[in-house]
Coordinates of C-alpha atoms and ligand atoms in Angstrom, one line a residue:
M1457 CA 13.7 44.4 -0.3
A1458 CA 13.3 43.8 3.6
P1459 CA 11.1 41.0 3.7
P1460 CA 8.1 41.8 5.1
A1461 CA 8.5 42.5 9.2
D1462 CA 4.9 40.2 9.8
L1463 CA 6.4 38.4 7.6
L1464 CA 9.5 37.8 9.8
A1465 CA 7.9 37.7 12.4
L1466 CA 5.7 34.9 12.4
L1467 CA 8.6 32.8 12.0
Q1468 CA 10.9 34.4 14.0
G1469 CA 8.5 33.3 16.2
H1470 CA 9.0 30.4 15.6
G1471 CA 13.2 30.4 14.6
Q1472 CA 12.2 29.7 11.1
E1473 CA 13.5 33.2 9.1
H1474 CA 16.4 31.5 7.8
L1475 CA 12.9 31.1 5.1
L1476 CA 13.4 34.2 4.2
D1477 CA 17.2 34.5 3.2
H1478 CA 16.5 35.2 -0.7
W1479 CA 12.8 37.3 -0.6
D1480 CA 14.6 39.9 -2.1
S1481 CA 15.5 38.3 -4.9
L1482 CA 12.0 36.8 -5.2
T1483 CA 9.9 38.0 -8.4
Q1484 CA 6.5 40.5 -7.1
D1485 CA 4.4 36.8 -7.8
Q1486 CA 6.6 34.3 -6.8
Q1487 CA 6.9 35.9 -3.0
D1488 CA 3.0 36.6 -3.5
A1489 CA 2.9 32.1 -3.9
F1490 CA 5.4 31.9 -1.2
R1491 CA 3.6 33.9 1.7
A1492 CA 0.0 32.1 0.8
E1493 CA 2.3 28.9 1.1
L1494 CA 3.5 30.3 4.7
T1495 CA 0.0 31.6 6.2
D1496 CA -1.4 29.0 5.2
L1497 CA 0.9 26.4 7.4
D1498 CA -0.3 26.2 10.8
L1499 CA 3.7 26.5 11.9
A1500 CA 3.2 26.3 14.9
E1501 CA 1.3 23.0 14.0
V1502 CA 3.8 21.4 11.7
C1503 CA 6.4 22.9 14.4
G1504 CA 5.1 20.5 17.3
Y1505 CA 5.6 17.5 15.0
F1506 CA 8.8 18.2 14.2
A1507 CA 9.7 18.8 17.6
R1508 CA 7.3 15.4 18.9
T1509 CA 9.0 13.4 15.7
A1510 CA 12.6 14.6 17.1
E1511 CA 11.9 13.1 20.8
S1512 CA 10.9 10.0 19.4
M1513 CA 14.5 9.8 17.0
T1514 CA 17.8 10.3 20.5
H1515 CA 15.7 7.9 22.3
T1516 CA 17.4 4.4 20.4
T1517 CA 14.7 1.7 18.8
E1518 CA 13.3 0.1 22.7
K1519 CA 12.4 -3.0 22.7
L1520 CA 9.4 -4.4 22.2
D1521 CA 9.7 -8.1 23.7
D1522 CA 8.5 -8.0 27.5
K1523 CA 5.8 -6.1 26.4
M1524 CA 4.5 -8.4 23.2
H1525 CA 2.3 -11.1 23.1
P1526 CA 1.6 -13.0 20.0
L1527 CA -2.6 -12.7 19.1
Q1528 CA -4.6 -15.4 20.5
E1529 CA -5.5 -19.0 17.9
S1530 CA -9.5 -17.1 18.2
Q1531 CA -8.3 -14.3 16.4
C1532 CA -6.4 -16.1 13.5
G1533 CA -7.1 -16.9 10.5
A1534 CA -6.2 -18.6 7.4
V1535 CA -6.2 -20.4 3.9
G1536 CA -4.3 -22.3 4.2
K1537 CA -6.0 -23.8 7.7
T1538 CA -10.5 -23.3 6.4
S1539 CA -11.9 -25.8 4.3
D1540 CA -13.9 -24.8 0.6
R1541 CA -16.5 -25.0 2.5
E1542 CA -15.8 -22.6 5.3
L1543 CA -14.2 -20.8 2.3
A1544 CA -17.1 -20.5 0.0
S1545 CA -19.6 -19.4 2.6
Y1546 CA -17.0 -16.4 4.0
A1547 CA -17.1 -15.5 -0.1
N1548 CA -20.6 -15.8 -0.5
S1549 CA -20.7 -13.4 2.2
S1550 CA -18.6 -11.3 1.1
Y1551 CA -21.7 -11.1 -2.6
E1552 CA -24.0 -10.7 0.0
E1553 CA -22.7 -6.8 0.8
I1554 CA -20.6 -6.1 -2.5
S1555 CA -24.7 -6.9 -4.4
K1556 CA -25.8 -4.1 -1.7
S1557 CA -23.6 -1.3 -2.9
R1558 CA -22.0 -2.1 0.6
V1559 CA -18.1 -2.6 -0.1
G1560 CA -15.8 0.0 -0.7
I1561 CA -12.3 0.0 -1.7
L1562 CA -8.9 2.6 -0.2
L1563 CA -6.0 2.2 -2.5
L1564 CA -2.7 3.8 -1.1
A1565 CA -1.1 5.8 -4.7
G1566 CA 0.0 8.5 -2.6
G1567 CA 4.1 7.3 -2.1
Q1568 CA 6.5 8.9 -4.3
G1569 CA 8.0 5.4 -5.8
T1570 CA 11.8 7.2 -5.0
R1571 CA 13.3 3.7 -5.6
L1572 CA 11.8 2.8 -9.4
G1573 CA 12.9 6.1 -9.5
T1574 CA 9.6 6.8 -12.8
S1575 CA 8.1 10.1 -12.9
Y1576 CA 5.0 9.1 -13.3
P1577 CA 2.9 7.7 -10.8
K1578 CA 3.5 3.8 -9.4
G1579 CA 0.0 2.6 -10.5
M1580 CA 0.8 4.2 -14.2
Y1581 CA 2.9 1.1 -14.6
N1582 CA 3.3 -2.4 -17.1
V1583 CA 6.0 -4.3 -15.4
G1584 CA 5.8 -6.0 -18.7
L1585 CA 3.1 -8.6 -18.9
P1586 CA 1.7 -9.8 -22.1
S1587 CA -1.0 -7.1 -22.1
Q1588 CA 1.5 -4.7 -20.9
K1589 CA -2.0 -3.9 -18.9
T1590 CA -0.6 -1.1 -15.8
L1591 CA -0.9 -1.7 -12.1
F1592 CA -4.5 0.6 -12.3
Q1593 CA -5.6 -0.9 -14.8
L1594 CA -4.7 -5.1 -13.8
Q1595 CA -6.2 -3.9 -10.3
A1596 CA -9.4 -2.0 -11.9
E1597 CA -10.4 -5.0 -14.0
R1598 CA -10.2 -7.3 -10.7
I1599 CA -13.1 -5.1 -8.9
S1600 CA -15.0 -5.4 -12.3
S1601 CA -14.3 -8.9 -12.5
L1602 CA -16.3 -9.7 -8.3
Q1603 CA -18.7 -7.0 -9.5
K1604 CA -19.6 -9.6 -11.4
L1605 CA -19.4 -13.0 -9.7
A1606 CA -21.2 -11.1 -7.2
E1607 CA -24.2 -10.5 -10.2
E1608 CA -24.0 -14.8 -10.7
K1609 CA -24.6 -15.8 -7.0
T1610 CA -26.4 -12.7 -6.3
G1611 CA -28.4 -12.4 -8.9
R1612 CA -28.0 -8.6 -7.8
A1613 CA -26.1 -6.8 -9.8
G1614 CA -23.4 -3.9 -6.8
K1615 CA -21.1 -1.5 -7.1
I1616 CA -18.1 -1.3 -5.4
A1617 CA -16.8 2.0 -4.7
W1618 CA -12.9 3.0 -5.1
Y1619 CA -11.4 5.7 -3.0
I1620 CA -7.8 6.1 -4.2
M1621 CA -5.4 8.4 -2.8
T1622 CA -2.9 10.4 -4.1
S1623 CA -0.5 13.3 -3.2
A1624 CA 0.6 16.8 -4.5
S1625 CA 2.8 15.2 -7.3
T1626 CA 0.2 12.4 -8.5
V1627 CA -3.7 13.3 -7.9
K1628 CA -2.8 15.1 -11.4
P1629 CA -1.5 12.6 -13.7
T1630 CA -3.5 9.2 -12.1
S1631 CA -7.0 11.4 -12.5
D1632 CA -5.3 12.5 -16.5
F1633 CA -4.9 8.4 -16.4
F1634 CA -8.1 7.1 -15.1
A1635 CA -9.8 10.1 -17.8
E1636 CA -7.7 8.7 -20.7
H1637 CA -8.4 5.1 -20.4
N1638 CA -12.8 5.5 -19.2
Y1639 CA -11.9 4.3 -15.3
F1640 CA -10.6 0.8 -17.4
G1641 CA -14.3 0.6 -17.3
L1642 CA -15.8 0.9 -13.8
E1643 CA -18.1 3.9 -13.7
A1644 CA -16.8 7.3 -13.5
E1645 CA -19.5 8.5 -11.1
N1646 CA -17.8 5.6 -8.4
V1647 CA -14.4 6.0 -8.4
F1648 CA -13.3 9.0 -6.1
I1649 CA -9.7 9.8 -6.3
F1650 CA -8.3 12.6 -3.8
Q1651 CA -5.2 13.8 -2.7
Q1652 CA -3.1 13.3 1.3
G1653 CA -1.2 15.8 2.3
T1654 CA 2.0 17.4 2.6
L1655 CA 4.3 18.5 5.4
P1656 CA 7.0 20.3 5.2
C1657 CA 10.9 18.2 5.3
F1658 CA 12.9 19.9 8.3
T1659 CA 16.7 19.7 8.6
F1660 CA 17.9 17.8 11.9
E1661 CA 18.0 20.7 13.3
G1662 CA 15.1 21.3 12.8
K1663 CA 14.7 24.5 9.9
M1664 CA 12.3 24.0 7.2
I1665 CA 14.0 23.0 4.3
L1666 CA 14.0 25.7 1.6
G1667 CA 13.0 23.3 -2.3
E1668 CA 13.6 26.9 -3.7
K1669 CA 14.1 29.9 -2.6
G1670 CA 10.3 30.8 -3.2
A1671 CA 9.1 27.2 -1.9
L1672 CA 8.9 24.8 0.6
S1673 CA 10.8 21.2 -0.3
R1674 CA 7.6 19.2 1.0
A1675 CA 6.6 15.6 1.2
P1676 CA 3.2 13.4 1.6
D1677 CA 2.5 13.3 4.9
G1678 CA 3.0 8.8 5.0
N1679 CA 0.5 6.5 4.1
G1680 CA -1.4 7.0 7.5
G1681 CA -2.4 10.1 6.0
L1682 CA -4.8 8.7 4.5
Y1683 CA -7.5 9.4 8.2
R1684 CA -6.8 13.3 8.0
A1685 CA -8.2 13.7 4.3
L1686 CA -10.7 10.8 4.3
K1687 CA -12.0 14.6 6.4
Q1688 CA -10.7 16.6 4.9
E1689 CA -11.2 15.6 1.5
G1690 CA -15.1 14.0 1.7
V1691 CA -14.1 10.8 1.2
L1692 CA -16.4 9.9 4.6
A1693 CA -18.8 12.0 3.8
D1694 CA -19.1 9.9 0.2
M1695 CA -18.7 6.4 2.0
K1696 CA -22.4 7.5 4.2
G1697 CA -23.9 8.8 1.5
K1698 CA -23.0 5.6 -0.9
G1699 CA -23.9 3.3 1.6
V1700 CA -20.5 1.8 2.1
K1701 CA -19.9 -0.4 5.9
Y1702 CA -17.8 -2.1 5.1
I1703 CA -13.5 -0.6 3.3
Q1704 CA -10.9 -3.1 2.6
L1705 CA -7.1 -1.2 1.7
Y1706 CA -4.3 -2.1 -0.2
C1707 CA -1.4 -0.7 -1.6
V1708 CA -0.7 0.3 -5.2
D1709 CA 2.6 -1.9 -5.8
N1710 CA 1.4 -4.5 -4.8
V1711 CA 1.0 -6.6 -7.9
L1712 CA -1.1 -9.5 -6.8
V1713 CA -3.2 -7.9 -4.1
K1714 CA -7.0 -9.8 -4.6
V1715 CA -8.5 -6.1 -5.1
G1716 CA -11.9 -6.6 -2.1
D1717 CA -10.5 -9.9 -1.3
P1718 CA -13.9 -11.8 -0.5
V1719 CA -12.2 -14.3 1.5
F1720 CA -10.4 -12.0 3.4
M1721 CA -14.3 -9.8 4.1
G1722 CA -16.1 -12.8 4.8
Y1723 CA -13.5 -14.1 7.4
C1724 CA -13.9 -10.6 8.6
L1725 CA -17.6 -10.1 9.0
A1726 CA -17.9 -14.5 10.8
K1727 CA -15.5 -13.0 13.1
E1728 CA -17.5 -9.3 13.5
A1729 CA -14.2 -7.9 13.5
E1730 CA -14.2 -4.1 13.5
C1731 CA -10.5 -3.9 11.5
A1732 CA -8.0 -6.5 10.4
N1733 CA -5.1 -7.1 8.9
K1734 CA -4.0 -10.2 6.1
V1735 CA -0.6 -11.1 6.3
V1736 CA 1.6 -13.2 5.0
R1737 CA 3.7 -16.1 7.1
K1738 CA 7.2 -14.9 8.2
G1739 CA 9.6 -16.2 5.4
F1740 CA 12.5 -16.8 8.5
P1741 CA 13.2 -15.3 11.6
T1742 CA 15.2 -12.0 10.7
E1743 CA 13.7 -11.3 7.1
A1744 CA 12.5 -7.3 8.5
V1745 CA 9.0 -7.5 7.6
G1746 CA 6.4 -5.8 10.7
I1747 CA 4.1 -8.8 12.0
T1748 CA 1.6 -8.0 14.0
C1749 CA 1.0 -8.5 17.3
K1750 CA -0.6 -6.9 20.8
V1751 CA 1.4 -5.1 22.6
E1752 CA 0.6 -4.2 26.4
E1753 CA -3.5 -3.0 25.5
H1754 CA -3.1 -3.2 22.0
Y1755 CA -2.7 -4.7 18.9
Q1756 CA 0.7 -3.4 16.6
V1757 CA 2.9 -3.8 13.6
V1758 CA 6.3 -3.7 15.7
E1759 CA 9.3 -3.5 13.0
Y1760 CA 12.2 -5.8 13.1
S1761 CA 14.4 -3.6 14.8
E1762 CA 11.8 -3.5 17.7
I1763 CA 12.3 -6.6 18.5
T1764 CA 15.4 -9.1 19.7
Q1765 CA 16.6 -11.9 17.9
K1766 CA 15.4 -13.8 20.6
S1767 CA 11.4 -13.8 20.2
A1768 CA 11.9 -13.3 15.9
E1769 CA 13.2 -17.3 16.2
K1770 CA 10.3 -17.9 19.1
R1771 CA 8.6 -21.4 17.4
N1772 CA 5.0 -23.0 18.4
K1773 CA 5.0 -26.5 18.8
D1774 CA 4.3 -27.3 16.1
G1775 CA 7.6 -25.2 14.0
S1776 CA 5.2 -22.1 13.2
L1777 CA 7.6 -18.5 14.7
V1778 CA 5.2 -17.3 17.6
Y1779 CA 5.7 -13.7 16.0
G1780 CA 5.2 -14.5 11.8
A1781 CA 2.4 -13.1 10.5
A1782 CA 4.1 -10.8 8.8
N1783 CA 2.3 -7.2 7.6
I1784 CA 1.5 -6.9 3.9
C1785 CA 0.0 -3.6 3.9
I1786 CA -3.4 -5.1 3.3
H1787 CA -7.2 -4.1 5.9
F1788 CA -9.7 -4.7 6.6
F1789 CA -11.9 -1.9 8.3
T1790 CA -15.9 -0.7 9.0
F1791 CA -17.2 2.2 8.1
D1792 CA -18.0 3.0 12.1
F1793 CA -14.3 2.5 12.6
L1794 CA -12.9 4.0 10.5
E1795 CA -16.0 6.9 11.3
R1796 CA -14.3 7.0 14.4
V1797 CA -10.2 6.6 14.1
V1798 CA -10.9 9.8 12.0
M1799 CA -12.6 11.8 14.2
F1800 CA -11.2 11.1 17.5
N1801 CA -8.5 9.5 17.5
E1802 CA -6.5 11.0 14.0
D1803 CA -4.5 14.0 16.2
S1804 CA -2.8 11.0 18.2
L1805 CA -1.3 9.0 15.7
H1806 CA 2.0 10.3 16.2
H1807 CA 4.6 10.6 13.4
H1808 CA 7.5 8.2 12.0
V1809 CA 11.3 9.9 11.1
A1810 CA 12.6 8.5 8.5
K1811 CA 16.1 10.2 6.9
K1812 CA 16.2 11.0 3.4
K1813 CA 17.7 12.8 1.1
I1814 CA 16.6 15.9 0.3
P1815 CA 17.7 18.7 -2.3
Y1816 CA 18.0 21.6 -0.8
V1817 CA 18.4 25.9 -1.7
N1818 CA 21.5 26.7 0.1
A1819 CA 22.8 29.9 1.5
E1820 CA 24.0 31.1 -2.2
G1821 CA 20.8 30.4 -3.7
S1822 CA 21.9 27.3 -6.0
L1823 CA 20.3 24.3 -5.2
V1824 CA 22.7 21.0 -3.4
K1825 CA 21.1 18.0 -4.1
P1826 CA 23.2 15.9 -0.8
D1827 CA 24.7 12.7 -1.2
K1828 CA 24.0 11.6 2.7
P1829 CA 20.7 12.0 4.4
N1830 CA 20.9 15.6 5.2
G1831 CA 17.0 16.5 7.1
I1832 CA 13.7 14.2 8.0
K1833 CA 10.1 13.6 6.1
M1834 CA 7.2 13.1 8.7
E1835 CA 4.9 9.6 7.9
K1836 CA 2.1 8.9 10.0
F1837 CA 1.2 4.8 9.2
V1838 CA -1.9 3.5 8.1
F1839 CA -1.0 0.4 10.4
D1840 CA -0.9 3.4 13.6
V1841 CA -5.3 3.0 13.9
F1842 CA -5.2 -0.6 14.3
Q1843 CA -3.9 0.2 18.4
F1844 CA -8.0 1.4 18.7
A1845 CA -9.5 -1.4 17.5
K1846 CA -11.0 -3.8 20.3
N1847 CA -12.6 -6.0 17.6
F1848 CA -9.2 -7.1 15.5
V1849 CA -8.5 -10.2 13.5
V1850 CA -5.7 -12.0 10.7
W1851 CA -6.0 -13.3 7.7
E1852 CA -3.2 -15.4 6.8
C1853 CA -2.8 -15.8 2.4
L1854 CA -0.2 -17.4 0.4
R1855 CA 2.5 -14.8 -0.6
D1856 CA 2.8 -17.0 -3.1
E1857 CA -0.7 -16.2 -4.3
E1858 CA -1.3 -12.2 -3.4
F1859 CA 1.9 -10.3 -1.9
A1860 CA 4.8 -8.9 -5.2
P1861 CA 5.1 -5.7 -3.8
L1862 CA 6.9 -3.4 -6.9
K1863 CA 9.5 -1.6 -4.8
N1864 CA 13.6 -0.7 -6.9
A1865 CA 14.0 -0.4 -10.6
E1866 CA 15.3 -3.7 -13.0
G1867 CA 18.8 -4.3 -10.8
A1868 CA 17.9 -4.8 -7.2
P1869 CA 17.8 -8.0 -6.1
D1870 CA 14.2 -8.3 -4.8
F1871 CA 10.5 -6.6 -5.8
T1872 CA 11.7 -4.8 -9.0
P1873 CA 9.7 -4.9 -12.5
T1874 CA 10.9 -8.4 -13.7
Y1875 CA 10.1 -10.4 -9.7
C1876 CA 6.3 -8.8 -10.0
R1877 CA 6.1 -9.9 -14.1
N1878 CA 7.5 -13.6 -12.8
A1879 CA 5.0 -13.8 -10.0
L1880 CA 1.9 -13.1 -11.9
L1881 CA 2.6 -15.6 -14.4
A1882 CA 4.1 -18.3 -12.0
L1883 CA 0.3 -17.6 -10.2
H1884 CA -1.4 -18.3 -13.5
Q1885 CA 0.3 -21.4 -14.6
K1886 CA -0.6 -22.2 -11.3
W1887 CA -4.6 -21.9 -12.0
L1888 CA -4.9 -23.4 -15.2
R1889 CA -2.2 -26.8 -14.0
I1890 CA -4.8 -26.5 -11.1
A1891 CA -7.7 -26.0 -13.5
G1892 CA -6.3 -29.3 -15.2
A1893 CA -4.6 -28.1 -18.3
K1894 CA -1.1 -29.3 -19.8
L1895 CA 1.5 -26.4 -21.0
V1896 CA 3.7 -27.2 -24.0
D1897 CA 5.7 -24.4 -25.7
A1898 CA 5.8 -24.2 -29.5
S1899 CA 7.5 -28.4 -29.5
G1900 CA 5.8 -29.4 -27.8
K1901 CA 7.3 -30.0 -24.7
E1902 CA 6.0 -29.9 -21.6
A1903 CA 6.3 -27.0 -19.9
A1904 CA 8.4 -26.8 -16.3
Q1905 CA 6.1 -25.0 -13.2
M1906 CA 7.6 -22.1 -12.1
G1907 CA 7.7 -22.5 -8.3
S1908 CA 9.1 -19.4 -6.9
P1909 CA 10.0 -15.6 -9.2
A1910 CA 12.2 -16.7 -11.3
G1911 CA 15.0 -14.2 -11.7
E1912 CA 15.6 -11.8 -14.4
N1913 CA 17.8 -14.3 -16.7
N1914 CA 15.4 -16.8 -17.1
N1915 CA 13.9 -15.5 -20.4
N1916 CA 12.4 -17.6 -22.9
D1917 CA 14.4 -17.3 -25.9
A1918 CA 14.0 -19.7 -28.9
D1919 CA 17.3 -20.2 -29.8
N1920 CA 18.2 -21.6 -26.1
N1921 CA 18.8 -25.4 -27.1
N1922 CA 19.6 -26.3 -23.0
D1923 CA 17.2 -28.8 -23.4
E1924 CA 17.5 -28.3 -18.3
K1925 CA 16.6 -25.4 -18.5
D1926 CA 13.0 -23.4 -17.4
F1927 CA 11.9 -21.1 -19.9
V1928 CA 9.5 -18.0 -18.4
V1929 CA 5.5 -19.7 -19.1
M1930 CA 4.5 -16.9 -21.0
A1931 CA 0.4 -17.3 -19.7
E1932 CA -1.2 -14.0 -18.5
I1933 CA -4.7 -14.2 -17.6
S1934 CA -7.0 -11.1 -17.7
P1935 CA -8.9 -10.8 -14.9
L1936 CA -11.9 -10.2 -16.1
V1937 CA -11.8 -14.3 -16.8
S1938 CA -10.7 -15.4 -14.1
Y1939 CA -11.1 -13.4 -10.5
A1940 CA -8.9 -16.0 -9.0
G1941 CA -8.3 -18.4 -10.5
E1942 CA -12.5 -19.1 -10.6
N1943 CA -13.9 -19.6 -14.4
L1944 CA -11.5 -22.0 -16.0
G1945 CA -13.1 -25.4 -15.3
Q1946 CA -13.0 -25.8 -20.0
Y1947 CA -9.3 -26.3 -20.2
K1948 CA -9.5 -29.2 -18.2
G1949 CA -7.6 -31.5 -20.1
K1950 CA -6.9 -29.3 -23.1
T1951 CA -3.3 -29.1 -24.3
L1952 CA -2.6 -25.1 -24.1
Q1953 CA 0.6 -23.7 -26.3
L1954 CA 2.3 -21.2 -25.5
P1955 CA 2.9 -17.9 -24.6
L1956 CA -0.7 -17.3 -24.3
S1957 CA -2.9 -14.9 -22.9
L1958 CA -6.8 -15.5 -22.1
Ligands
UTP3020 P1 6.3 2.7 -0.2 O1 6.4 3.1 1.6 O2 6.4 2.0 -0.1 O3 6.8 4.0 -0.7 O4 4.7 2.6 0.3 P2 7.2 3.7 -1.7 O5 6.9 5.5 -2.2 O6 6.1 3.4 -3.0 O7 8.0 4.2 -2.7 P3 9.2 5.1 -2.4 O8 9.8 3.9 -0.9 O9 9.5 6.1 -2.7 O10 10.7 4.1 -2.9 C1 4.0 1.7 0.6 C2 2.7 2.9 -0.4 O11 1.6 3.3 0.6 C3 1.6 5.3 -0.6 C4 2.3 4.2 -1.6 O12 2.0 4.1 -2.7 C5 2.6 2.2 -1.3 O13 1.0 2.1 -1.9 N1 1.8 6.0 0.3 C6 3.4 5.6 0.6 C7 1.3 6.7 0.7 O14 0.2 6.5 -0.2 N2 2.0 7.9 0.8 C8 2.8 8.0 1.1 O15 2.6 8.7 1.9 C9 3.4 7.1 1.4

């Protein structure tokens, strides 16, 4: 049976008629579903996105050095340069806002996690902690803990609204997971799970790719798909209804993330910022991270490939890198800023190109898995809204306390489950030592300090008779006991035997 003339004409208008090559092999139901998919799509808009994105692919990466400036000192705060008293005052102003239920948290969890390679959402991953907690559980418990801290400080029990962005492939397992676990102790009405959009994948020549004979290959529209979803999925309206005024955003894969960090938010409030980026110091000039700066008149995250080595190596008088504010995807927005961006600026955010190996149905109708990139996914980036901010600040935190992302499967050189597990255990060891506890193993030998996440081969094998070898300090502290190292005073001067779970 020949493809229906109306559908063919529609697709021909945009050079996409190849999508009907297998029409006659589809069942009636499949044809109906495919027709619905194609007619639901705004072909002019989507092909327009491709044209704009393809245009950007033809430019060799432009270097931005001549247009870049570092931020002014008055816009840059840092944990390491702030007195304990000021840190406490920042936190207190956030507790006030939390106690009035004016704080919302946005979690980006719509990614496909292809490098980690699991068949389920990354938030459901357990990095092998003694407690076996998943990333979602750790984050939910941090939110509970923060609510409790705010209540203790202010005497008022406010609620934090948690907004979780998922995508077509993660929405159902994520929603089911939270429901099965009773929202990890949070109230269901304060956990709002929503879905970002998808876009068709294209070949480099601008043809949409068939993922099945009667379905397009689609991918989430990037973490910047957030802004469109905030409107379409009723998130902004929910925030407005709940009276949310301040929002912190983070990525699902950071095992150390201080969800809703009261110090960061307090700094933003003190500076009356409408938008802010929490950063870590770039480790070395050639580290492949995006850095936060001003490009001409606008705030931006500039990729490592967009600056020359000379700029990357430029140093301040104190030896620190001029362009050293590394992006870790933790942001702050006022509700008013977010609403303005969603209503007026979302359309002007352009898509970035991700060249990928995209499985496709070939002319013979077989599914082919290419071994090299054969097409593009189009993605918006969440930080591209910095350009619309008038009052923007950055807050620098310590990497070993706040940033360890889960990106890769075991066996990769970094950002593996073992890397994340050790980063968390090292932090908890640090908290206990700061509290004044002594950590020993079963034989009474004092545990060596875990400076940075240990390597994959590091273990606490009981048969290991190499006295010099460090062992991984199995001390894990539940977020319900301590949000960020507080509440451990009772262990001062105490000897604690490992392994230990508090
Ligand atoms: P990454 O770019 O690291 O992607 O996402 P990923 O999906 O986790 O992993 P790979 O690249 O497929 O291996 C950074 C953050 O942005 C979210 C992810 O869930 C993660 O929290 N993200 C990414 C979205 O929410 N939507 C997207 O479309 C892409």
